[in-house]
JSON list of C-alpha atoms and ligand atoms in Angstrom, two decimals:
[
{"chain": "Q", "resi": 1, "resn": "MET", "atom": "CA", "xyz": [-25.93, -1.92, 2.51]},
{"chain": "Q", "resi": 2, "resn": "GLU", "atom": "CA", "xyz": [-23.25, -0.75, 0.13]},
{"chain": "Q", "resi": 3, "resn": "SER", "atom": "CA", "xyz": [-20.66, -3.33, -0.83]},
{"chain": "Q", "resi": 4, "resn": "TYR", "atom": "CA", "xyz": [-17.10, -2.68, -1.91]},
{"chain": "Q", "resi": 5, "resn": "GLN", "atom": "CA", "xyz": [-14.53, -4.53, -3.93]},
{"chain": "Q", "resi": 6, "resn": "ILE", "atom": "CA", "xyz": [-11.00, -3.81, -2.76]},
{"chain": "Q", "resi": 7, "resn": "ILE", "atom": "CA", "xyz": [-7.84, -5.13, -4.36]},
{"chain": "Q", "resi": 8, "resn": "ILE", "atom": "CA", "xyz": [-4.61, -5.03, -2.36]},
{"chain": "Q", "resi": 9, "resn": "PHE", "atom": "CA", "xyz": [-1.30, -5.32, -4.20]},
{"chain": "Q", "resi": 10, "resn": "ALA", "atom": "CA", "xyz": [1.56, -6.42, -1.95]},
{"chain": "Q", "resi": 11, "resn": "SER", "atom": "CA", "xyz": [5.05, -7.79, -2.55]},
{"chain": "Q", "resi": 12, "resn": "GLY", "atom": "CA", "xyz": [6.27, -8.58, 0.94]},
{"chain": "Q", "resi": 13, "resn": "SER", "atom": "CA", "xyz": [5.22, -9.39, 4.45]},
{"chain": "Q", "resi": 14, "resn": "GLY", "atom": "CA", "xyz": [1.73, -7.97, 4.11]},
{"chain": "Q", "resi": 15, "resn": "SER", "atom": "CA", "xyz": [1.35, -6.55, 7.61]},
{"chain": "Q", "resi": 16, "resn": "ASN", "atom": "CA", "xyz": [-0.51, -3.54, 6.20]},
{"chain": "Q", "resi": 17, "resn": "ALA", "atom": "CA", "xyz": [-2.81, -5.75, 4.14]},
{"chain": "Q", "resi": 18, "resn": "GLU", "atom": "CA", "xyz": [-3.68, -7.86, 7.18]},
{"chain": "Q", "resi": 19, "resn": "ASN", "atom": "CA", "xyz": [-4.14, -4.83, 9.41]},
{"chain": "Q", "resi": 20, "resn": "ILE", "atom": "CA", "xyz": [-6.52, -3.16, 6.96]},
{"chain": "Q", "resi": 21, "resn": "ILE", "atom": "CA", "xyz": [-8.56, -6.33, 6.50]},
{"chain": "Q", "resi": 22, "resn": "ASN", "atom": "CA", "xyz": [-8.78, -6.86, 10.28]},
{"chain": "Q", "resi": 23, "resn": "TYR", "atom": "CA", "xyz": [-9.82, -3.26, 10.83]},
{"chain": "Q", "resi": 24, "resn": "PHE", "atom": "CA", "xyz": [-12.75, -3.60, 8.43]},
{"chain": "Q", "resi": 25, "resn": "SER", "atom": "CA", "xyz": [-13.76, -7.00, 9.77]},
{"chain": "Q", "resi": 26, "resn": "LYS", "atom": "CA", "xyz": [-14.99, -5.13, 12.86]},
{"chain": "Q", "resi": 27, "resn": "LYS", "atom": "CA", "xyz": [-17.09, -2.76, 10.73]},
{"chain": "Q", "resi": 28, "resn": "THR", "atom": "CA", "xyz": [-20.49, -3.32, 9.20]},
{"chain": "Q", "resi": 29, "resn": "MET", "atom": "CA", "xyz": [-19.40, -2.55, 5.63]},
{"chain": "Q", "resi": 30, "resn": "LYS", "atom": "CA", "xyz": [-19.48, -5.46, 3.23]},
{"chain": "Q", "resi": 31, "resn": "ILE", "atom": "CA", "xyz": [-16.09, -5.71, 1.54]},
{"chain": "Q", "resi": 32, "resn": "ASN", "atom": "CA", "xyz": [-14.88, -8.24, -0.98]},
{"chain": "Q", "resi": 33, "resn": "TRP", "atom": "CA", "xyz": [-11.10, -8.47, -0.71]},
{"chain": "Q", "resi": 34, "resn": "LEU", "atom": "CA", "xyz": [-8.59, -9.73, -3.22]},
{"chain": "Q", "resi": 35, "resn": "ILE", "atom": "CA", "xyz": [-4.84, -9.81, -2.58]},
{"chain": "Q", "resi": 36, "resn": "LEU", "atom": "CA", "xyz": [-2.57, -9.76, -5.61]},
{"chain": "Q", "resi": 37, "resn": "THR", "atom": "CA", "xyz": [1.16, -10.37, -5.30]},
{"chain": "Q", "resi": 38, "resn": "ASN", "atom": "CA", "xyz": [4.06, -10.50, -7.72]},
{"chain": "Q", "resi": 39, "resn": "ASN", "atom": "CA", "xyz": [6.02, -12.64, -5.27]},
{"chain": "Q", "resi": 40, "resn": "SER", "atom": "CA", "xyz": [4.88, -16.22, -4.80]},
{"chain": "Q", "resi": 41, "resn": "ASN", "atom": "CA", "xyz": [7.03, -16.48, -1.64]},
{"chain": "Q", "resi": 42, "resn": "ALA", "atom": "CA", "xyz": [5.63, -13.32, -0.09]},
{"chain": "Q", "resi": 43, "resn": "GLY", "atom": "CA", "xyz": [4.51, -13.44, 3.53]},
{"chain": "Q", "resi": 44, "resn": "VAL", "atom": "CA", "xyz": [1.27, -11.84, 2.43]},
{"chain": "Q", "resi": 45, "resn": "ILE", "atom": "CA", "xyz": [0.19, -15.20, 0.95]},
{"chain": "Q", "resi": 46, "resn": "GLU", "atom": "CA", "xyz": [0.37, -16.93, 4.34]},
{"chain": "Q", "resi": 47, "resn": "ARG", "atom": "CA", "xyz": [-1.65, -14.10, 5.79]},
{"chain": "Q", "resi": 48, "resn": "ALA", "atom": "CA", "xyz": [-4.27, -14.36, 3.02]},
{"chain": "Q", "resi": 49, "resn": "LYS", "atom": "CA", "xyz": [-4.60, -18.10, 3.66]},
{"chain": "Q", "resi": 50, "resn": "ARG", "atom": "CA", "xyz": [-4.96, -17.57, 7.39]},
{"chain": "Q", "resi": 51, "resn": "LEU", "atom": "CA", "xyz": [-7.53, -14.81, 6.90]},
{"chain": "Q", "resi": 52, "resn": "LYS", "atom": "CA", "xyz": [-9.34, -16.83, 4.22]},
{"chain": "Q", "resi": 53, "resn": "ILE", "atom": "CA", "xyz": [-8.99, -14.02, 1.71]},
{"chain": "Q", "resi": 54, "resn": "ASP", "atom": "CA", "xyz": [-8.77, -14.71, -2.03]},
{"chain": "Q", "resi": 55, "resn": "TYR", "atom": "CA", "xyz": [-5.30, -14.17, -3.44]},
{"chain": "Q", "resi": 56, "resn": "LYS", "atom": "CA", "xyz": [-3.42, -14.60, -6.69]},
{"chain": "Q", "resi": 57, "resn": "ALA", "atom": "CA", "xyz": [0.25, -14.49, -7.53]},
{"chain": "Q", "resi": 58, "resn": "PHE", "atom": "CA", "xyz": [1.26, -13.07, -10.91]},
{"chain": "Q", "resi": 59, "resn": "SER", "atom": "CA", "xyz": [4.55, -12.45, -12.69]},
{"chain": "Q", "resi": 60, "resn": "LYS", "atom": "CA", "xyz": [6.10, -9.16, -13.73]},
{"chain": "Q", "resi": 61, "resn": "GLU", "atom": "CA", "xyz": [5.29, -10.13, -17.35]},
{"chain": "Q", "resi": 62, "resn": "ASP", "atom": "CA", "xyz": [1.62, -10.73, -16.46]},
{"chain": "Q", "resi": 63, "resn": "LEU", "atom": "CA", "xyz": [1.39, -7.19, -15.13]},
{"chain": "Q", "resi": 64, "resn": "TYR", "atom": "CA", "xyz": [1.97, -5.81, -18.63]},
{"chain": "Q", "resi": 65, "resn": "LYS", "atom": "CA", "xyz": [-0.50, -8.09, -20.40]},
{"chain": "Q", "resi": 66, "resn": "ASN", "atom": "CA", "xyz": [-3.75, -6.69, -21.68]},
{"chain": "Q", "resi": 67, "resn": "SER", "atom": "CA", "xyz": [-5.50, -9.71, -20.16]},
{"chain": "Q", "resi": 68, "resn": "PHE", "atom": "CA", "xyz": [-4.32, -8.60, -16.71]},
{"chain": "Q", "resi": 69, "resn": "LEU", "atom": "CA", "xyz": [-5.77, -5.12, -17.20]},
{"chain": "Q", "resi": 70, "resn": "LYS", "atom": "CA", "xyz": [-9.01, -6.67, -18.44]},
{"chain": "Q", "resi": 71, "resn": "TYR", "atom": "CA", "xyz": [-9.13, -8.88, -15.38]},
{"chain": "Q", "resi": 72, "resn": "LEU", "atom": "CA", "xyz": [-8.75, -5.90, -13.07]},
{"chain": "Q", "resi": 73, "resn": "VAL", "atom": "CA", "xyz": [-11.39, -3.91, -14.96]},
{"chain": "Q", "resi": 74, "resn": "SER", "atom": "CA", "xyz": [-13.78, -6.87, -14.80]},
{"chain": "Q", "resi": 75, "resn": "LEU", "atom": "CA", "xyz": [-13.56, -6.79, -10.99]},
{"chain": "Q", "resi": 76, "resn": "ASN", "atom": "CA", "xyz": [-14.71, -3.15, -10.98]},
{"chain": "Q", "resi": 77, "resn": "PRO", "atom": "CA", "xyz": [-12.74, -2.32, -7.84]},
{"chain": "Q", "resi": 78, "resn": "THR", "atom": "CA", "xyz": [-13.91, 0.50, -5.61]},
{"chain": "Q", "resi": 79, "resn": "LEU", "atom": "CA", "xyz": [-10.31, 0.95, -4.59]},
{"chain": "Q", "resi": 80, "resn": "ILE", "atom": "CA", "xyz": [-6.89, -0.52, -5.35]},
{"chain": "Q", "resi": 81, "resn": "ILE", "atom": "CA", "xyz": [-4.45, -0.33, -2.44]},
{"chain": "Q", "resi": 82, "resn": "LEU", "atom": "CA", "xyz": [-0.71, -0.65, -2.92]},
{"chain": "Q", "resi": 83, "resn": "ALA", "atom": "CA", "xyz": [0.60, -1.87, 0.42]},
{"chain": "Q", "resi": 84, "resn": "GLY", "atom": "CA", "xyz": [4.29, -2.57, 0.05]},
{"chain": "Q", "resi": 85, "resn": "PHE", "atom": "CA", "xyz": [4.00, -3.24, -3.68]},
{"chain": "Q", "resi": 86, "resn": "LEU", "atom": "CA", "xyz": [7.42, -2.86, -5.21]},
{"chain": "Q", "resi": 87, "resn": "LEU", "atom": "CA", "xyz": [6.76, -2.90, -8.96]},
{"chain": "Q", "resi": 88, "resn": "LYS", "atom": "CA", "xyz": [5.74, 0.14, -10.96]},
{"chain": "Q", "resi": 89, "resn": "LEU", "atom": "CA", "xyz": [2.20, -0.24, -12.28]},
{"chain": "Q", "resi": 90, "resn": "PRO", "atom": "CA", "xyz": [1.91, 0.19, -16.05]},
{"chain": "Q", "resi": 91, "resn": "GLU", "atom": "CA", "xyz": [0.30, 3.42, -17.21]},
{"chain": "Q", "resi": 92, "resn": "THR", "atom": "CA", "xyz": [-2.55, 1.51, -18.84]},
{"chain": "Q", "resi": 93, "resn": "ILE", "atom": "CA", "xyz": [-3.59, 0.28, -15.40]},
{"chain": "Q", "resi": 94, "resn": "ILE", "atom": "CA", "xyz": [-3.07, 3.65, -13.71]},
{"chain": "Q", "resi": 95, "resn": "ASN", "atom": "CA", "xyz": [-5.13, 5.41, -16.39]},
{"chain": "Q", "resi": 96, "resn": "SER", "atom": "CA", "xyz": [-7.97, 2.92, -16.09]},
{"chain": "Q", "resi": 97, "resn": "PHE", "atom": "CA", "xyz": [-8.49, 3.61, -12.39]},
{"chain": "Q", "resi": 98, "resn": "ASN", "atom": "CA", "xyz": [-8.25, 7.35, -12.06]},
{"chain": "Q", "resi": 99, "resn": "GLN", "atom": "CA", "xyz": [-8.20, 8.38, -8.36]},
{"chain": "Q", "resi": 100, "resn": "ARG", "atom": "CA", "xyz": [-8.92, 4.78, -7.38]},
{"chain": "Q", "resi": 101, "resn": "ILE", "atom": "CA", "xyz": [-5.36, 3.61, -6.69]},
{"chain": "Q", "resi": 102, "resn": "ILE", "atom": "CA", "xyz": [-3.61, 4.62, -3.50]},
{"chain": "Q", "resi": 103, "resn": "ASN", "atom": "CA", "xyz": [-0.14, 3.85, -2.17]},
{"chain": "Q", "resi": 104, "resn": "ILE", "atom": "CA", "xyz": [1.56, 4.07, 1.20]},
{"chain": "Q", "resi": 105, "resn": "HIS", "atom": "CA", "xyz": [5.13, 5.25, 1.35]},
{"chain": "Q", "resi": 106, "resn": "PRO", "atom": "CA", "xyz": [7.31, 5.15, 4.49]},
{"chain": "Q", "resi": 107, "resn": "SER", "atom": "CA", "xyz": [8.62, 8.73, 4.32]},
{"chain": "Q", "resi": 108, "resn": "LEU", "atom": "CA", "xyz": [7.34, 12.27, 4.07]},
{"chain": "Q", "resi": 109, "resn": "LEU", "atom": "CA", "xyz": [7.10, 12.55, 0.29]},
{"chain": "Q", "resi": 110, "resn": "PRO", "atom": "CA", "xyz": [8.45, 14.21, -1.79]},
{"chain": "Q", "resi": 111, "resn": "LYS", "atom": "CA", "xyz": [11.47, 13.43, 0.39]},
{"chain": "Q", "resi": 112, "resn": "TYR", "atom": "CA", "xyz": [12.98, 9.96, 0.07]},
{"chain": "Q", "resi": 113, "resn": "GLY", "atom": "CA", "xyz": [10.71, 8.76, -2.74]},
{"chain": "Q", "resi": 114, "resn": "GLY", "atom": "CA", "xyz": [11.46, 7.36, -6.19]},
{"chain": "Q", "resi": 115, "resn": "LYS", "atom": "CA", "xyz": [13.22, 4.33, -7.53]},
{"chain": "Q", "resi": 116, "resn": "GLY", "atom": "CA", "xyz": [15.04, 2.13, -5.00]},
{"chain": "Q", "resi": 117, "resn": "MET", "atom": "CA", "xyz": [13.36, 3.91, -2.10]},
{"chain": "Q", "resi": 118, "resn": "TYR", "atom": "CA", "xyz": [11.39, 1.21, -0.36]},
{"chain": "Q", "resi": 119, "resn": "GLY", "atom": "CA", "xyz": [11.25, -0.36, 3.05]},
{"chain": "Q", "resi": 120, "resn": "ILE", "atom": "CA", "xyz": [14.47, -0.34, 5.07]},
{"chain": "Q", "resi": 121, "resn": "HIS", "atom": "CA", "xyz": [16.39, 1.50, 2.29]},
{"chain": "Q", "resi": 122, "resn": "VAL", "atom": "CA", "xyz": [14.28, 4.57, 2.98]},
{"chain": "Q", "resi": 123, "resn": "HIS", "atom": "CA", "xyz": [14.94, 4.42, 6.72]},
{"chain": "Q", "resi": 124, "resn": "ARG", "atom": "CA", "xyz": [18.69, 3.88, 6.25]},
{"chain": "Q", "resi": 125, "resn": "ALA", "atom": "CA", "xyz": [18.96, 6.95, 3.99]},
{"chain": "Q", "resi": 126, "resn": "ILE", "atom": "CA", "xyz": [17.01, 9.05, 6.48]},
{"chain": "Q", "resi": 127, "resn": "ILE", "atom": "CA", "xyz": [19.19, 7.99, 9.43]},
{"chain": "Q", "resi": 128, "resn": "GLU", "atom": "CA", "xyz": [22.39, 8.50, 7.40]},
{"chain": "Q", "resi": 129, "resn": "ASN", "atom": "CA", "xyz": [21.27, 12.04, 6.60]},
{"chain": "Q", "resi": 130, "resn": "LYS", "atom": "CA", "xyz": [20.61, 12.71, 10.29]},
{"chain": "Q", "resi": 131, "resn": "GLU", "atom": "CA", "xyz": [17.02, 13.83, 9.68]},
{"chain": "Q", "resi": 132, "resn": "SER", "atom": "CA", "xyz": [15.08, 14.72, 12.81]},
{"chain": "Q", "resi": 133, "resn": "VAL", "atom": "CA", "xyz": [11.62, 13.81, 11.48]},
{"chain": "Q", "resi": 134, "resn": "SER", "atom": "CA", "xyz": [10.18, 11.21, 9.16]},
{"chain": "Q", "resi": 135, "resn": "GLY", "atom": "CA", "xyz": [6.68, 9.87, 8.66]},
{"chain": "Q", "resi": 136, "resn": "ILE", "atom": "CA", "xyz": [4.24, 8.21, 6.31]},
{"chain": "Q", "resi": 137, "resn": "THR", "atom": "CA", "xyz": [2.54, 9.40, 3.15]},
{"chain": "Q", "resi": 138, "resn": "ILE", "atom": "CA", "xyz": [-0.61, 8.01, 1.61]},
{"chain": "Q", "resi": 139, "resn": "HIS", "atom": "CA", "xyz": [-1.16, 9.29, -1.90]},
{"chain": "Q", "resi": 140, "resn": "TYR", "atom": "CA", "xyz": [-3.02, 8.67, -5.13]},
{"chain": "Q", "resi": 141, "resn": "VAL", "atom": "CA", "xyz": [-0.97, 6.80, -7.69]},
{"chain": "Q", "resi": 142, "resn": "THR", "atom": "CA", "xyz": [-0.19, 8.57, -10.93]},
{"chain": "Q", "resi": 143, "resn": "SER", "atom": "CA", "xyz": [2.28, 7.69, -13.66]},
{"chain": "Q", "resi": 144, "resn": "ASN", "atom": "CA", "xyz": [4.97, 9.73, -11.89]},
{"chain": "Q", "resi": 145, "resn": "TYR", "atom": "CA", "xyz": [6.34, 7.32, -9.31]},
{"chain": "Q", "resi": 146, "resn": "ASP", "atom": "CA", "xyz": [5.69, 8.48, -5.70]},
{"chain": "Q", "resi": 147, "resn": "GLU", "atom": "CA", "xyz": [4.47, 11.88, -6.93]},
{"chain": "Q", "resi": 148, "resn": "GLY", "atom": "CA", "xyz": [0.67, 11.58, -6.99]},
{"chain": "Q", "resi": 149, "resn": "PRO", "atom": "CA", "xyz": [-1.57, 13.90, -4.98]},
{"chain": "Q", "resi": 150, "resn": "ILE", "atom": "CA", "xyz": [-1.05, 13.49, -1.25]},
{"chain": "Q", "resi": 151, "resn": "ILE", "atom": "CA", "xyz": [-4.08, 12.34, 0.76]},
{"chain": "Q", "resi": 152, "resn": "PHE", "atom": "CA", "xyz": [-2.49, 12.07, 4.20]},
{"chain": "Q", "resi": 153, "resn": "GLN", "atom": "CA", "xyz": [0.82, 12.48, 5.99]},
{"chain": "Q", "resi": 154, "resn": "LYS", "atom": "CA", "xyz": [1.81, 11.88, 9.60]},
{"chain": "Q", "resi": 155, "resn": "GLU", "atom": "CA", "xyz": [5.14, 12.82, 11.10]},
{"chain": "Q", "resi": 156, "resn": "VAL", "atom": "CA", "xyz": [7.22, 11.11, 13.76]},
{"chain": "Q", "resi": 157, "resn": "ASN", "atom": "CA", "xyz": [10.29, 12.43, 15.57]},
{"chain": "Q", "resi": 158, "resn": "ILE", "atom": "CA", "xyz": [13.62, 10.70, 15.14]},
{"chain": "Q", "resi": 159, "resn": "ASP", "atom": "CA", "xyz": [15.87, 10.54, 18.20]},
{"chain": "Q", "resi": 160, "resn": "SER", "atom": "CA", "xyz": [19.60, 10.97, 17.64]},
{"chain": "Q", "resi": 161, "resn": "SER", "atom": "CA", "xyz": [20.11, 7.42, 18.95]},
{"chain": "Q", "resi": 162, "resn": "ASP", "atom": "CA", "xyz": [17.55, 5.85, 16.57]},
{"chain": "Q", "resi": 163, "resn": "THR", "atom": "CA", "xyz": [18.81, 3.21, 14.16]},
{"chain": "Q", "resi": 164, "resn": "ALA", "atom": "CA", "xyz": [17.16, 2.46, 10.82]},
{"chain": "Q", "resi": 165, "resn": "LYS", "atom": "CA", "xyz": [15.44, -0.46, 12.55]},
{"chain": "Q", "resi": 166, "resn": "ASP", "atom": "CA", "xyz": [14.09, 1.82, 15.30]},
{"chain": "Q", "resi": 167, "resn": "LEU", "atom": "CA", "xyz": [12.75, 4.18, 12.66]},
{"chain": "Q", "resi": 168, "resn": "ALA", "atom": "CA", "xyz": [11.21, 1.25, 10.78]},
{"chain": "Q", "resi": 169, "resn": "ASN", "atom": "CA", "xyz": [9.33, 0.31, 13.97]},
{"chain": "Q", "resi": 170, "resn": "LYS", "atom": "CA", "xyz": [8.06, 3.84, 14.47]},
{"chain": "Q", "resi": 171, "resn": "ILE", "atom": "CA", "xyz": [6.88, 4.00, 10.87]},
{"chain": "Q", "resi": 172, "resn": "HIS", "atom": "CA", "xyz": [5.26, 0.58, 11.15]},
{"chain": "Q", "resi": 173, "resn": "ASN", "atom": "CA", "xyz": [3.26, 1.80, 14.17]},
{"chain": "Q", "resi": 174, "resn": "LEU", "atom": "CA", "xyz": [2.07, 4.86, 12.24]},
{"chain": "Q", "resi": 175, "resn": "GLU", "atom": "CA", "xyz": [1.05, 2.67, 9.30]},
{"chain": "Q", "resi": 176, "resn": "MET", "atom": "CA", "xyz": [-0.90, 0.32, 11.59]},
{"chain": "Q", "resi": 177, "resn": "ASP", "atom": "CA", "xyz": [-2.71, 3.27, 13.22]},
{"chain": "Q", "resi": 178, "resn": "TYR", "atom": "CA", "xyz": [-3.53, 5.42, 10.23]},
{"chain": "Q", "resi": 179, "resn": "PHE", "atom": "CA", "xyz": [-3.68, 3.48, 6.97]},
{"chain": "Q", "resi": 180, "resn": "PRO", "atom": "CA", "xyz": [-7.00, 1.69, 7.67]},
{"chain": "Q", "resi": 181, "resn": "LYS", "atom": "CA", "xyz": [-8.62, 4.94, 8.84]},
{"chain": "Q", "resi": 182, "resn": "VAL", "atom": "CA", "xyz": [-7.54, 6.76, 5.70]},
{"chain": "Q", "resi": 183, "resn": "VAL", "atom": "CA", "xyz": [-8.93, 3.93, 3.56]},
{"chain": "Q", "resi": 184, "resn": "GLU", "atom": "CA", "xyz": [-12.21, 4.17, 5.46]},
{"chain": "Q", "resi": 185, "resn": "LYS", "atom": "CA", "xyz": [-12.42, 7.91, 4.85]},
{"chain": "Q", "resi": 186, "resn": "ILE", "atom": "CA", "xyz": [-11.89, 7.42, 1.14]},
{"chain": "Q", "resi": 187, "resn": "LEU", "atom": "CA", "xyz": [-14.58, 4.75, 0.98]},
{"chain": "Q", "resi": 188, "resn": "ILE", "atom": "CA", "xyz": [-17.28, 6.69, 2.79]},
{"chain": "Q", "resi": 189, "resn": "LYS", "atom": "CA", "xyz": [-16.72, 10.04, 1.15]},
{"chain": "K", "resi": 201, "resn": "GAR", "atom": "C1", "xyz": [5.53, -0.56, 4.33]},
{"chain": "K", "resi": 201, "resn": "GAR", "atom": "O1", "xyz": [6.34, 0.06, 5.30]},
{"chain": "K", "resi": 201, "resn": "GAR", "atom": "C2", "xyz": [5.28, 0.38, 3.18]},
{"chain": "K", "resi": 201, "resn": "GAR", "atom": "O2", "xyz": [5.21, 1.73, 3.59]},
{"chain": "K", "resi": 201, "resn": "GAR", "atom": "C3", "xyz": [6.50, 0.15, 2.35]},
{"chain": "K", "resi": 201, "resn": "GAR", "atom": "O3", "xyz": [6.69, -1.24, 2.39]},
{"chain": "K", "resi": 201, "resn": "GAR", "atom": "C4", "xyz": [6.28, -1.72, 3.67]},
{"chain": "K", "resi": 201, "resn": "GAR", "atom": "C5", "xyz": [5.42, -2.94, 3.46]},
{"chain": "K", "resi": 201, "resn": "GAR", "atom": "O4", "xyz": [5.23, -3.63, 4.67]},
{"chain": "K", "resi": 201, "resn": "GAR", "atom": "N1", "xyz": [6.28, 0.62, 0.99]},
{"chain": "K", "resi": 201, "resn": "GAR", "atom": "C6", "xyz": [7.26, 1.14, 0.25]},
{"chain": "K", "resi": 201, "resn": "GAR", "atom": "O5", "xyz": [8.40, 1.26, 0.63]},
{"chain": "K", "resi": 201, "resn": "GAR", "atom": "C7", "xyz": [6.80, 1.60, -1.12]},
{"chain": "K", "resi": 201, "resn": "GAR", "atom": "N2", "xyz": [7.82, 2.37, -1.79]},
{"chain": "K", "resi": 201, "resn": "GAR", "atom": "P1", "xyz": [4.15, -4.79, 4.75]},
{"chain": "K", "resi": 201, "resn": "GAR", "atom": "O6", "xyz": [4.39, -5.76, 3.58]},
{"chain": "K", "resi": 201, "resn": "GAR", "atom": "O7", "xyz": [4.40, -5.46, 6.07]},
{"chain": "K", "resi": 201, "resn": "GAR", "atom": "O8", "xyz": [2.78, -4.16, 4.68]}
]
């Protein structure tokens, strides 16, 4: 049976990380998971402990060290998943894992991407602009922030009464439904 090494980078709650790991726990594929976080208070750490998944916290400075790149290369990951990871990866890392790093973004890129556009900030901007649809984008990571080739998008309608929080919930549901399936497709292709 083929085995996979998957690294998940997360900065926050980690609901996507947990959902992906749970999804694959019901499959026959053998996957070695590692969660990396730049935030030692991140909710994702509690989830990793509960799920008994290896995790490591690192600093923003570590991210730019050659030793960090070497560490990642030594793990020979099949895939690197950015799931609510809020720092920009250095180009040296991006270039070392061509087409092996994917990110999820809570809007229909290229709309509402770029610096400062993460989490609830995205949803607030969308509601303020009275958009009638939003959605999720899963894309390959390139050195142009939020601009890599799109793998998957799914839309959701916004009602005129929806608040940013309502939209966040709709987006969360899409992420829970689709992100693991897209990861699976990438792995088995
Ligand atoms: C997700 O909604 C993800 O799309 C978003 O952060 C959230 C992380 O939630 N990512 C970005 O905004 C990236 N620019 P989680 O920690 O519960 O998985």
